[in-house]
CSV table of C-alpha atoms in Angstrom, one decimal:
chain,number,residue,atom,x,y,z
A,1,UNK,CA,-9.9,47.9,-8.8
A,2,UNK,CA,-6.5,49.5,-8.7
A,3,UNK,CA,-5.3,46.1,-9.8
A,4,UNK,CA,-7.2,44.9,-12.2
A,5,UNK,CA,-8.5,48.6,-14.1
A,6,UNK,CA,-11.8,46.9,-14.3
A,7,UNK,CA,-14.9,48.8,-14.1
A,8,UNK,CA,-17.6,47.8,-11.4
A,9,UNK,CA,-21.0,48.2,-11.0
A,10,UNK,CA,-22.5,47.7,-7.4
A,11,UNK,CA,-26.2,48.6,-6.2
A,12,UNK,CA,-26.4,50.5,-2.6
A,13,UNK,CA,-28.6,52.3,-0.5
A,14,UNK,CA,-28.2,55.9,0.1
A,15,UNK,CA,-29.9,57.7,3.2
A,16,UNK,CA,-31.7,61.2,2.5
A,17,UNK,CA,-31.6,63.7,5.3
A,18,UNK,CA,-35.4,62.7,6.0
A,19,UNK,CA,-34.1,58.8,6.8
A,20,UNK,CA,-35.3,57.9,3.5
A,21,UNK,CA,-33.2,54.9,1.5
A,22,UNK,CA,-32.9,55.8,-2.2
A,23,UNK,CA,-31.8,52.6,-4.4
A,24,UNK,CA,-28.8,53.7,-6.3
A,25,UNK,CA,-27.0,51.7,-8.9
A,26,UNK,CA,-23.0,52.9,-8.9
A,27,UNK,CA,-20.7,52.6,-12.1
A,28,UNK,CA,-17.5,53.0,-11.2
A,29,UNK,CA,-14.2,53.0,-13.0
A,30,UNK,CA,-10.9,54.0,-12.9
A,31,UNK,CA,-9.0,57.2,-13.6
A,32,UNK,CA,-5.6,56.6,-14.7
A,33,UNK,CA,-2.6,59.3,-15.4
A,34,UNK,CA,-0.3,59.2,-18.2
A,35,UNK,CA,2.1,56.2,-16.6
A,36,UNK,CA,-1.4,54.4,-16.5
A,37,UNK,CA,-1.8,54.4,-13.0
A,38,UNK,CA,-4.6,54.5,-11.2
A,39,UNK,CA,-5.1,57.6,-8.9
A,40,UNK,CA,-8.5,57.9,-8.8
A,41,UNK,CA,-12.4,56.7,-9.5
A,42,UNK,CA,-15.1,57.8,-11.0
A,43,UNK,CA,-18.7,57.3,-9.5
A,44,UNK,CA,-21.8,57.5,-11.6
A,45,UNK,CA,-25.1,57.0,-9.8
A,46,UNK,CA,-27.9,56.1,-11.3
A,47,UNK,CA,-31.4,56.8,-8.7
A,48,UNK,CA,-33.3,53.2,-9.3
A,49,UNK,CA,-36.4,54.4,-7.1
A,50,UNK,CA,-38.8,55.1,-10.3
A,51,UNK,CA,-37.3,51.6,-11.8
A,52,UNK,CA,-37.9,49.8,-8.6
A,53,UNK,CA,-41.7,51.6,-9.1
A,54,UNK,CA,-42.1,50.5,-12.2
A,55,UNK,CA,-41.1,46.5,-11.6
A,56,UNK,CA,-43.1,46.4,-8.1
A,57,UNK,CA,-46.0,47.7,-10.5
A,58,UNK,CA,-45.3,45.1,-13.3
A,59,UNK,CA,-44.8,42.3,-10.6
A,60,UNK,CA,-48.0,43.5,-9.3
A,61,UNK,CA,-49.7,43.1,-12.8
A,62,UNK,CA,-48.2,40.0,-13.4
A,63,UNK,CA,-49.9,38.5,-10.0
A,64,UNK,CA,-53.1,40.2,-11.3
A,65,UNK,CA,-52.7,38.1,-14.3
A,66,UNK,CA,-52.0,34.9,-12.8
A,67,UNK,CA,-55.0,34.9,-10.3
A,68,UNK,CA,-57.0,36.0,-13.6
A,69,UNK,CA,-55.7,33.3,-15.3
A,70,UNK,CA,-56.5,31.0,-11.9
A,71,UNK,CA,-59.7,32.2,-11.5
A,72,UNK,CA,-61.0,31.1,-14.7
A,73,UNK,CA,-59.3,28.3,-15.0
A,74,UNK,CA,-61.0,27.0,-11.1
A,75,UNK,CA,-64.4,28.3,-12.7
A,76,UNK,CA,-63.9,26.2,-15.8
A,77,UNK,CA,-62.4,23.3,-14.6
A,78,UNK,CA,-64.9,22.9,-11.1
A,79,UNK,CA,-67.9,24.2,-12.7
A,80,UNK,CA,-68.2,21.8,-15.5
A,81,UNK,CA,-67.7,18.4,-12.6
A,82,UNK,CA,-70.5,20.7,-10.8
A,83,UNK,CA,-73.1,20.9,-13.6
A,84,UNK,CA,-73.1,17.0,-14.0
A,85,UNK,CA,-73.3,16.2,-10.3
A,86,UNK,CA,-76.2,18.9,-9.8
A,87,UNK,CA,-77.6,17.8,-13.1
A,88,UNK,CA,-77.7,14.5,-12.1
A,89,UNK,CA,-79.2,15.0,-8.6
A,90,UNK,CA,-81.7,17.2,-10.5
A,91,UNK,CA,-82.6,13.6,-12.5
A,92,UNK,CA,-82.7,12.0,-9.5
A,93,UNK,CA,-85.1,14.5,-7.3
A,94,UNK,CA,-87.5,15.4,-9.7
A,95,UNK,CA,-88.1,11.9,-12.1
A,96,UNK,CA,-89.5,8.4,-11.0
A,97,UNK,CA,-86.3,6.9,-12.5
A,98,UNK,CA,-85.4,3.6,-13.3
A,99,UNK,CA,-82.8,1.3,-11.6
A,100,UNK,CA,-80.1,1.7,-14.6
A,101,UNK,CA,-80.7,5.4,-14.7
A,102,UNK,CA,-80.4,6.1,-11.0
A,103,UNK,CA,-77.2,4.2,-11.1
A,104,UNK,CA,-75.9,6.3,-14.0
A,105,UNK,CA,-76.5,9.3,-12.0
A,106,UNK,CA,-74.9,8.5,-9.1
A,107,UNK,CA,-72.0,7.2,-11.0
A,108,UNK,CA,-71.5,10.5,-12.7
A,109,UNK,CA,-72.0,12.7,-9.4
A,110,UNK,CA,-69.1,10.1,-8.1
A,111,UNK,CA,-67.0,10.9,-10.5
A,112,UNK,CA,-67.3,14.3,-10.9
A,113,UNK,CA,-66.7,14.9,-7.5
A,114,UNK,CA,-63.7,12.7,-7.1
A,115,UNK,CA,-62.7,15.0,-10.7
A,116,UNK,CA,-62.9,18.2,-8.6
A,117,UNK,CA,-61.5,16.5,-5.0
A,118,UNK,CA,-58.1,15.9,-7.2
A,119,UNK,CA,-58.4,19.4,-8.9
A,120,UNK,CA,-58.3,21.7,-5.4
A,121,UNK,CA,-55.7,18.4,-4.2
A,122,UNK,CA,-53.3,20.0,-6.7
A,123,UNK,CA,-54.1,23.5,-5.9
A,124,UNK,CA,-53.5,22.8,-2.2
A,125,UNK,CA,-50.2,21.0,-3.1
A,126,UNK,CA,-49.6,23.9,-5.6
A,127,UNK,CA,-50.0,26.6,-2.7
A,128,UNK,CA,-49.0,24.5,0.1
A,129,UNK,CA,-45.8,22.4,-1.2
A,130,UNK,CA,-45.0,19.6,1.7
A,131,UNK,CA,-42.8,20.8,4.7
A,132,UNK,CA,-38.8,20.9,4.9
A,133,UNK,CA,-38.6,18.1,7.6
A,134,UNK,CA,-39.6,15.4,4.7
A,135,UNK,CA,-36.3,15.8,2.9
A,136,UNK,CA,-34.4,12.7,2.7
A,137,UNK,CA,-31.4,11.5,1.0
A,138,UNK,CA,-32.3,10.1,-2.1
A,139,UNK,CA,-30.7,8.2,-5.6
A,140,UNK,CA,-32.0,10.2,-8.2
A,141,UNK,CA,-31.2,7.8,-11.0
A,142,UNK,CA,-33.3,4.8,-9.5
A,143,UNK,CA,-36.2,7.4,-8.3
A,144,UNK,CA,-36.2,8.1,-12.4
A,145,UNK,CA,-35.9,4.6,-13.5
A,146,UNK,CA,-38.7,3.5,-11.1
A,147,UNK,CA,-40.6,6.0,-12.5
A,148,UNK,CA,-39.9,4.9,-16.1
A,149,UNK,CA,-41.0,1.0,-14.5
A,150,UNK,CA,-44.8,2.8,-14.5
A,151,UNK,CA,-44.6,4.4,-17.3
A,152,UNK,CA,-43.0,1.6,-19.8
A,153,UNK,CA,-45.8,-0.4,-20.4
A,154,UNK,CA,-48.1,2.4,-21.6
A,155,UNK,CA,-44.9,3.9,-23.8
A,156,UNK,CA,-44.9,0.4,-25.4
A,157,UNK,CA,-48.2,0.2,-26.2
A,158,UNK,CA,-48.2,3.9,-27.9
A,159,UNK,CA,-45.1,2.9,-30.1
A,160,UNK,CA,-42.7,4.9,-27.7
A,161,UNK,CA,-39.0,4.2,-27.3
A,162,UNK,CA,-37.6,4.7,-24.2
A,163,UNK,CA,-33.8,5.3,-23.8
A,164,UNK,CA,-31.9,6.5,-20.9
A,165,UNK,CA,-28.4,7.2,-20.9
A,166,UNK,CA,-26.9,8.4,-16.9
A,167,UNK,CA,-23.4,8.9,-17.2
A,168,UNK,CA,-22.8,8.3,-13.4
A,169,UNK,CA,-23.7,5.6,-10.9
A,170,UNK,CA,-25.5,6.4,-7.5
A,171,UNK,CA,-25.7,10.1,-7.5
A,172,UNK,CA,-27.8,11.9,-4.4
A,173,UNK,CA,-29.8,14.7,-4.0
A,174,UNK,CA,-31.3,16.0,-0.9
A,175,UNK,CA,-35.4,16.0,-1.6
A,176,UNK,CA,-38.6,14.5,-1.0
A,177,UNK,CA,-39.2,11.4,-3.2
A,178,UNK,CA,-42.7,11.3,-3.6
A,179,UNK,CA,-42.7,14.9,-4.8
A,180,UNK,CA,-39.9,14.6,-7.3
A,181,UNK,CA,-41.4,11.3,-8.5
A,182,UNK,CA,-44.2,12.9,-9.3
A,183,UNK,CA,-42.7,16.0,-11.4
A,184,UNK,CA,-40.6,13.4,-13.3
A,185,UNK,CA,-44.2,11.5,-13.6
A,186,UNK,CA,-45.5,14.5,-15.2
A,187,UNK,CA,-42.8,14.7,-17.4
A,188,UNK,CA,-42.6,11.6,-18.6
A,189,UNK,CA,-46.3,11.5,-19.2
A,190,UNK,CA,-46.7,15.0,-20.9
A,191,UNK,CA,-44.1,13.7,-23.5
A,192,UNK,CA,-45.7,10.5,-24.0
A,193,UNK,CA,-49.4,12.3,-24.3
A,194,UNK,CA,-46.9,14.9,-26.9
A,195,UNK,CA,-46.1,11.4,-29.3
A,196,UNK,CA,-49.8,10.1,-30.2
A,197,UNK,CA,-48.3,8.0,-32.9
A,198,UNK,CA,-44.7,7.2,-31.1
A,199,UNK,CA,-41.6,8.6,-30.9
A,200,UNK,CA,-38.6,8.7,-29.2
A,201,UNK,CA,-38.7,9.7,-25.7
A,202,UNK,CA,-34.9,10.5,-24.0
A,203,UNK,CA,-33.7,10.7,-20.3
A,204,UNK,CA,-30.7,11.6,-19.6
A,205,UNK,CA,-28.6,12.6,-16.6
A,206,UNK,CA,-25.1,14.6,-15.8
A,207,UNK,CA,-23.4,15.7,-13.1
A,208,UNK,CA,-23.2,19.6,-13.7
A,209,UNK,CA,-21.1,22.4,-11.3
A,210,UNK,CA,-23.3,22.0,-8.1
A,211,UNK,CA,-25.7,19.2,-9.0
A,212,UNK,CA,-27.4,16.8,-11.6
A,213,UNK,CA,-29.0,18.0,-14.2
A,214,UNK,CA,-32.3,15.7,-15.5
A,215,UNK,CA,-33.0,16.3,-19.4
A,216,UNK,CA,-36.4,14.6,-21.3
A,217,UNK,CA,-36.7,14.9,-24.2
A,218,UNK,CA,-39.2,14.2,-27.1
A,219,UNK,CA,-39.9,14.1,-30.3
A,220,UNK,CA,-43.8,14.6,-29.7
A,221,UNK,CA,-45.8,17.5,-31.8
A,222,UNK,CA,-43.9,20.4,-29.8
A,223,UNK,CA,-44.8,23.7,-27.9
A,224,UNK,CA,-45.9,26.9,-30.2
A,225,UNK,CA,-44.1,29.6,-29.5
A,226,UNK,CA,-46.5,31.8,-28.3
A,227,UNK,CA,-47.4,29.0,-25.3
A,228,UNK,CA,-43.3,28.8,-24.2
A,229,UNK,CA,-44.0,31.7,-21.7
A,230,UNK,CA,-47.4,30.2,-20.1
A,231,UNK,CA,-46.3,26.4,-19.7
A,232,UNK,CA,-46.0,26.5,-16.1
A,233,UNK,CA,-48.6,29.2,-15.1
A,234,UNK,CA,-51.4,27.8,-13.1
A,235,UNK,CA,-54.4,26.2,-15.4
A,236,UNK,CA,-52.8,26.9,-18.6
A,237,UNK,CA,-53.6,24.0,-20.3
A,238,UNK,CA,-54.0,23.1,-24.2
A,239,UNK,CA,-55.1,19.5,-23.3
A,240,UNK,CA,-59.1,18.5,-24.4
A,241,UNK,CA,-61.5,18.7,-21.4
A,242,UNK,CA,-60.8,16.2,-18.9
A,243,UNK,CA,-57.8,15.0,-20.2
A,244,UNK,CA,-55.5,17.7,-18.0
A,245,UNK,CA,-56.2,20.5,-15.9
A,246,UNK,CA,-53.6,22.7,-16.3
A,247,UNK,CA,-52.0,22.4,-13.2
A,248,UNK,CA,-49.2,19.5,-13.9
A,249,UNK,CA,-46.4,21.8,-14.7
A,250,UNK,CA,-47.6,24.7,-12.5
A,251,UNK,CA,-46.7,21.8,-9.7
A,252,UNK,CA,-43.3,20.5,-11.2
A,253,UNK,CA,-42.3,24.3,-10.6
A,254,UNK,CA,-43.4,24.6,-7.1
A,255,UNK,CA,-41.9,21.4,-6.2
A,256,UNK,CA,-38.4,21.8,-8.1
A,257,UNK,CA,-38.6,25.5,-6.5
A,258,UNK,CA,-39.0,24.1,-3.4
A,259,UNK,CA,-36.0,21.9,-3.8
A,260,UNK,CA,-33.7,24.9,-4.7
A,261,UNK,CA,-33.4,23.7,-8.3
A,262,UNK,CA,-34.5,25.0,-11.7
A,263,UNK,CA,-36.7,23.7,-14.8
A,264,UNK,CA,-36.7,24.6,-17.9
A,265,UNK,CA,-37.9,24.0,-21.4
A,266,UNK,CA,-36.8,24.3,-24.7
A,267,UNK,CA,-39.6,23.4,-27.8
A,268,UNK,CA,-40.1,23.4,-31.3
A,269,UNK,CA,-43.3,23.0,-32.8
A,270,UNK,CA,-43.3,19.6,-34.7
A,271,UNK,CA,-39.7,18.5,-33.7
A,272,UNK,CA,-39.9,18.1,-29.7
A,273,UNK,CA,-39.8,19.5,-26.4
A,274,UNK,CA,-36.6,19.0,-24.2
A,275,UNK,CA,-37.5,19.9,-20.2
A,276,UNK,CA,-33.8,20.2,-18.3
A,277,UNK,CA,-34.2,19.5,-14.5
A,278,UNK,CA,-31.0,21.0,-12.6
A,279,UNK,CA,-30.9,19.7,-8.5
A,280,UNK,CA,-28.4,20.3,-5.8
A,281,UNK,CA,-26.5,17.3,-5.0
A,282,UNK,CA,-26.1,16.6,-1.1
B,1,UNK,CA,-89.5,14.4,-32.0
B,2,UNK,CA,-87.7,16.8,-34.3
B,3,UNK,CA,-84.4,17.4,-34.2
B,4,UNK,CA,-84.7,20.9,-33.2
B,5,UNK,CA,-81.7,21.5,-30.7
B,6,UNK,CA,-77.7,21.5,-31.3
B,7,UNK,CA,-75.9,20.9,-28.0
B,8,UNK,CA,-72.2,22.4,-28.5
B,9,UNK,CA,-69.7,21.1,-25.7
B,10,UNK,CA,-66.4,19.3,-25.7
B,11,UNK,CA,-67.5,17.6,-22.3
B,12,UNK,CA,-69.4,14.8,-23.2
B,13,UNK,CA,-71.2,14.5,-19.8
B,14,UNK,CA,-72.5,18.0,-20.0
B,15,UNK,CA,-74.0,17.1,-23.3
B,16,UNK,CA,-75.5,13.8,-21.4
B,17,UNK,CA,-76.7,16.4,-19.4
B,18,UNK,CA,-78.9,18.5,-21.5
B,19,UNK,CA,-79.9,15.8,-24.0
B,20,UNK,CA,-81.7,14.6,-21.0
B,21,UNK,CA,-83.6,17.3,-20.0
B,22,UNK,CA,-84.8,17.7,-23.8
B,23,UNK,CA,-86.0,14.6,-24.4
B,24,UNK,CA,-87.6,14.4,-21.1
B,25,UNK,CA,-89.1,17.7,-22.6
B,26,UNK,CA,-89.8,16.0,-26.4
B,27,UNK,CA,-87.4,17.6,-27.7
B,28,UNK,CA,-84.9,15.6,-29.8
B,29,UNK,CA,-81.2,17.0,-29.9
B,30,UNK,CA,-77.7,16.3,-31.0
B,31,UNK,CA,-74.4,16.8,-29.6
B,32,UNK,CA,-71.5,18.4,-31.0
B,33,UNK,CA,-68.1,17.7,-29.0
B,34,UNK,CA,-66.2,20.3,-30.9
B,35,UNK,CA,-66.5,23.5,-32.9
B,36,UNK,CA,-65.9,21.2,-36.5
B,37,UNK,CA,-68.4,18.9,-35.3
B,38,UNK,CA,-70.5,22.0,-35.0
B,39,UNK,CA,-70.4,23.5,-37.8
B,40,UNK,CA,-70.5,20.3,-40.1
B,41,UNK,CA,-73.8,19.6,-38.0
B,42,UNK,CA,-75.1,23.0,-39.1
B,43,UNK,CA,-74.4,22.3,-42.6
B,44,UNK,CA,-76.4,19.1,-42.5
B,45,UNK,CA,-79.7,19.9,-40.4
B,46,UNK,CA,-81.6,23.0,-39.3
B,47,UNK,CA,-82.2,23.8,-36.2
B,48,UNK,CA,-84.1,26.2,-34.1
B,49,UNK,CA,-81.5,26.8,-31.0
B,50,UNK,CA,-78.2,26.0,-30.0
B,51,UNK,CA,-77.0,25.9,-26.8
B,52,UNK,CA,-73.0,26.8,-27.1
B,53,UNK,CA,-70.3,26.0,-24.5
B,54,UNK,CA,-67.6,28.9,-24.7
B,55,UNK,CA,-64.6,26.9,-24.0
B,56,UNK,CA,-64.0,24.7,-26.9
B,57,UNK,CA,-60.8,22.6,-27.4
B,58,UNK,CA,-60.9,23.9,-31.3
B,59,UNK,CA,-62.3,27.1,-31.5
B,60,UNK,CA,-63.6,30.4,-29.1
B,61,UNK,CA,-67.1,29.6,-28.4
B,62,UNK,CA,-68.4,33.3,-29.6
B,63,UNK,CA,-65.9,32.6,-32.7
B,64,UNK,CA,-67.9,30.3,-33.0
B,65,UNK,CA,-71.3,31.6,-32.5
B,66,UNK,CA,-70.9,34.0,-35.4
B,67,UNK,CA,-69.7,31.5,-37.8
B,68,UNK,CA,-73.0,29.8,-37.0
B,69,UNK,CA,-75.0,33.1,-37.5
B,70,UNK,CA,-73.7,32.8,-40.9
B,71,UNK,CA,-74.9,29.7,-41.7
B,72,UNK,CA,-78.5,31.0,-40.4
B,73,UNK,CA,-79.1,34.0,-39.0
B,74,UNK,CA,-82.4,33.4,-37.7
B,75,UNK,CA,-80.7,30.9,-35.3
B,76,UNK,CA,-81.0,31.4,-31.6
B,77,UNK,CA,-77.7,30.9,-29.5
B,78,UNK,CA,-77.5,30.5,-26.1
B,79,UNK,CA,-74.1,30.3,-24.2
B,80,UNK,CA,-73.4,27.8,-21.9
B,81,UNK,CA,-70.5,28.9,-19.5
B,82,UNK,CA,-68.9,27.9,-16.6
B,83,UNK,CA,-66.1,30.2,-17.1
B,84,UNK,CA,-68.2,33.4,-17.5
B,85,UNK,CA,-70.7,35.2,-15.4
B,86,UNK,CA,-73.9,37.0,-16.0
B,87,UNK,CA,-72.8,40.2,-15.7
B,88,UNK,CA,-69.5,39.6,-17.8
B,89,UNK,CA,-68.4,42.6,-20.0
B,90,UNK,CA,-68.2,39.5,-22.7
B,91,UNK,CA,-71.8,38.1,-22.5
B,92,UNK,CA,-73.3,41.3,-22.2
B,93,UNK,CA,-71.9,42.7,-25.1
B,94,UNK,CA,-72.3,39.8,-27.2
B,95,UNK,CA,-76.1,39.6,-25.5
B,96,UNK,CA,-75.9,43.7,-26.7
B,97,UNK,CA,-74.7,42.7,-30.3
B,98,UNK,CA,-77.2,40.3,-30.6
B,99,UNK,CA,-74.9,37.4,-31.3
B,100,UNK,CA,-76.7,35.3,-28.4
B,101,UNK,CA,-80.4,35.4,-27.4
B,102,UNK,CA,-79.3,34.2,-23.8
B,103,UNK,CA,-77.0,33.2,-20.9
B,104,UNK,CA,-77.5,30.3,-19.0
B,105,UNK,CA,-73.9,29.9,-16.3
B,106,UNK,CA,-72.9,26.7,-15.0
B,107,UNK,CA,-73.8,24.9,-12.7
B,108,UNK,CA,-77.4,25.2,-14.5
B,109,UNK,CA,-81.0,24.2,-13.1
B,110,UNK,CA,-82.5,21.8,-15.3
B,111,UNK,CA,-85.7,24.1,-15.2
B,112,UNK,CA,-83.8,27.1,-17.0
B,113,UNK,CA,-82.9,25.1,-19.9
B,114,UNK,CA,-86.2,24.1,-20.4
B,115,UNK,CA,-87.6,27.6,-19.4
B,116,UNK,CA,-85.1,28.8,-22.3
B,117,UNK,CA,-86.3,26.2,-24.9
B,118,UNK,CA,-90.4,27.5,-23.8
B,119,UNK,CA,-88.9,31.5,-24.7
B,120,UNK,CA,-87.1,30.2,-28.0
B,121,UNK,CA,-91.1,29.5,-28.9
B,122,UNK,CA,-89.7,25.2,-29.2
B,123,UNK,CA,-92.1,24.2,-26.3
């Protein structure tokens, strides 16, 4: 501090007499003479203990929220699958039915559980993200362009240009490929489901400070504002019954979490959505 | 058989569902897979009873409920709702306002919706 005349700001821990910590956030700067030189500092403490209160409480609310959120987004999304299977089985019990029908029933109870087997699979994968000891090294740039392989037959038949650009050659991350192929899935997918009537959809990849950083982008019908905030919460979902359960990009954030990297998303409504991925490299 | 039931649900297997049970009953029905579909329906036939998902793609289900009640207010509306309970703050205020007749939660017995359609005086 003497040096560079900067002012600092630290948080410690102070101890009370009754062996209670108090969270204290210090500003301190330096006191200079008339030659400018530093012969002192001056401390200003701040207590943090009613802020510290106040974000355990809004934490708190916000966990509320999100297993509100989750609570009726299971009962929506299991309860529906449920009706038809018990509707079904209620057909089948109670009428002499026909060959045809009875095959329609079971049909639909097969379906609708298989519907809610793969709804509590992604809520188990949600909670439960796979174990550490998976990690391998892995070439991010061909684990995306296999991915785009699946994907490029459906983009061509919905009018959807693909174009990549990856500004380096073999690049590594430490990670488990099924998991990440299955984020960049969802990705790719979302944005395809975004462009109805095609589009352009853009993947890119650059080496940034620490790692890569993964960019897709469309030019699909956008995110409202008001939604931005919610994208990644647990069965927030905009998509028609069926079609998504709200629990895609909840997943991409546990598993790029998990990985140590970030996500992120950037949308205007009727121009695009870009989603930036930003891994470690090994 | 008259068409004297609107079924209002964006999943097309629920409505599979219920149209069933109806005809089984005599009771001729028609879907509705979305709030628009709804209220166009409304416009073009009368009916005696609607049953009402709450979770529509396009529109609240009680949204839409009253928007109904002002096409005919002697219309009897009973929610549908997997996402709800009986004892919900919501249905029982909308049960209180009289904007529904009933509640019926998902997963349903195929008895209550034809005990429902025997109160609604159809049967």
């Amino acid at each position: 501090m003497k040096a560079s005349k900067k002012s600092h700001m630290i948080e410690c821990n102070i101890e009370t007499k009754r062996g209670v910590f108090i969270p204290i956030a210090w500003h301190i700067s330096p006191m200079e003479d008339e030659m400018n030189q530093t012969v002192g500092i001056v401390a200003v403490g701040r207590d943090l203990t009613e802020r510290r209160k106040l974000e355990t409480q809004l934490l708190q609310s916000q966990k509320l929220a999100a297993l509100g959120v989750m609570a009726g987004g299971i009962a929506h999304e299991i309860r529906n699958p449920l009706t038809i299977c018990s509707s079904a089985a209620q057909f089948l019990r109670d009428d002499i039915v026909d060959t045809d029908f009875r095959k329609e029933c079971a049909e639909k109870i097969y379906k609708g559980i298989n519907r809610i087997s793969t709804i509590i699979e992604n809520l188990l994968k949600f909670a439960r993200p796979s174990v550490k000891s998976a990690m391998s090294c892995i070439n991010i740039i061909s684990l995306i362009q296999e991915t785009i392989t699946l994907v490029a037959h459906q983009a061509g038949i919905q009018k959807i240009k693909i174009k990549t650009s990856f500004l380096t050659e073999a690049t590594e991350v430490n990670g488990i490929p099924s998991l990440l192929q299955q984020v960049f899935m969802n990705l790719l997918l979302n944005a395809m489901n975004a462009m109805p009537d095609g589009g352009i959809l853009d993947i890119s990849l650059k080496i940034i400070e620490d790692g890569v950083a993964v960019r897709i982008s469309d030019t699909g019908h956008g995110i409202p504002k008001k939604y931005i905030d919610k994208i990644f919460d647990p069965f927030f979902t905009t998509s028609k019954i069926g079609k998504g359960t709200g629990l895609g990009l909840s997943l991409c954030y546990s598993i790029i979490n998990q990985h140590k990297g970030t996500i992120d998303v950037e949308s205007i409504e009727g121009k695009g959505s870009i989603f930036t991925i930003k891994l470690r490299r090994t | 058989m008259k068409r004297l039931v609107l079924i209002v649900d964006d999943e097309p297997d629920i409505c599979w569902s219920l149209d069933k049970i109806l005809r089984d009953a005599g009771i001729d029905s028609q879907k509705a897979l979305s709030g628009k579909e709804a209220l166009t329906a409304m416009k073009e036939n009368i009916f005696r009873l609607v049953f009402l998902d709450v979770k529509l793609t396009d529109i609240d289900g009680l949204k839409l409920a009253k928007l109904i009640q002002k096409i005919d207010s002697s219309i009897c509306i009973v929610l549908i709702s997997g996402y709800f309970y009986k004892e919900d703050f919501t249905v029982k205020k909308a049960l209180h306002d009289g904007l529904i007749s009933g509640f019926i939660s998902k997963p349903f017995r195929n008895k209550d919706i034809i005990q429902t359609i025997k109160m609604a005086g159809i049967l």
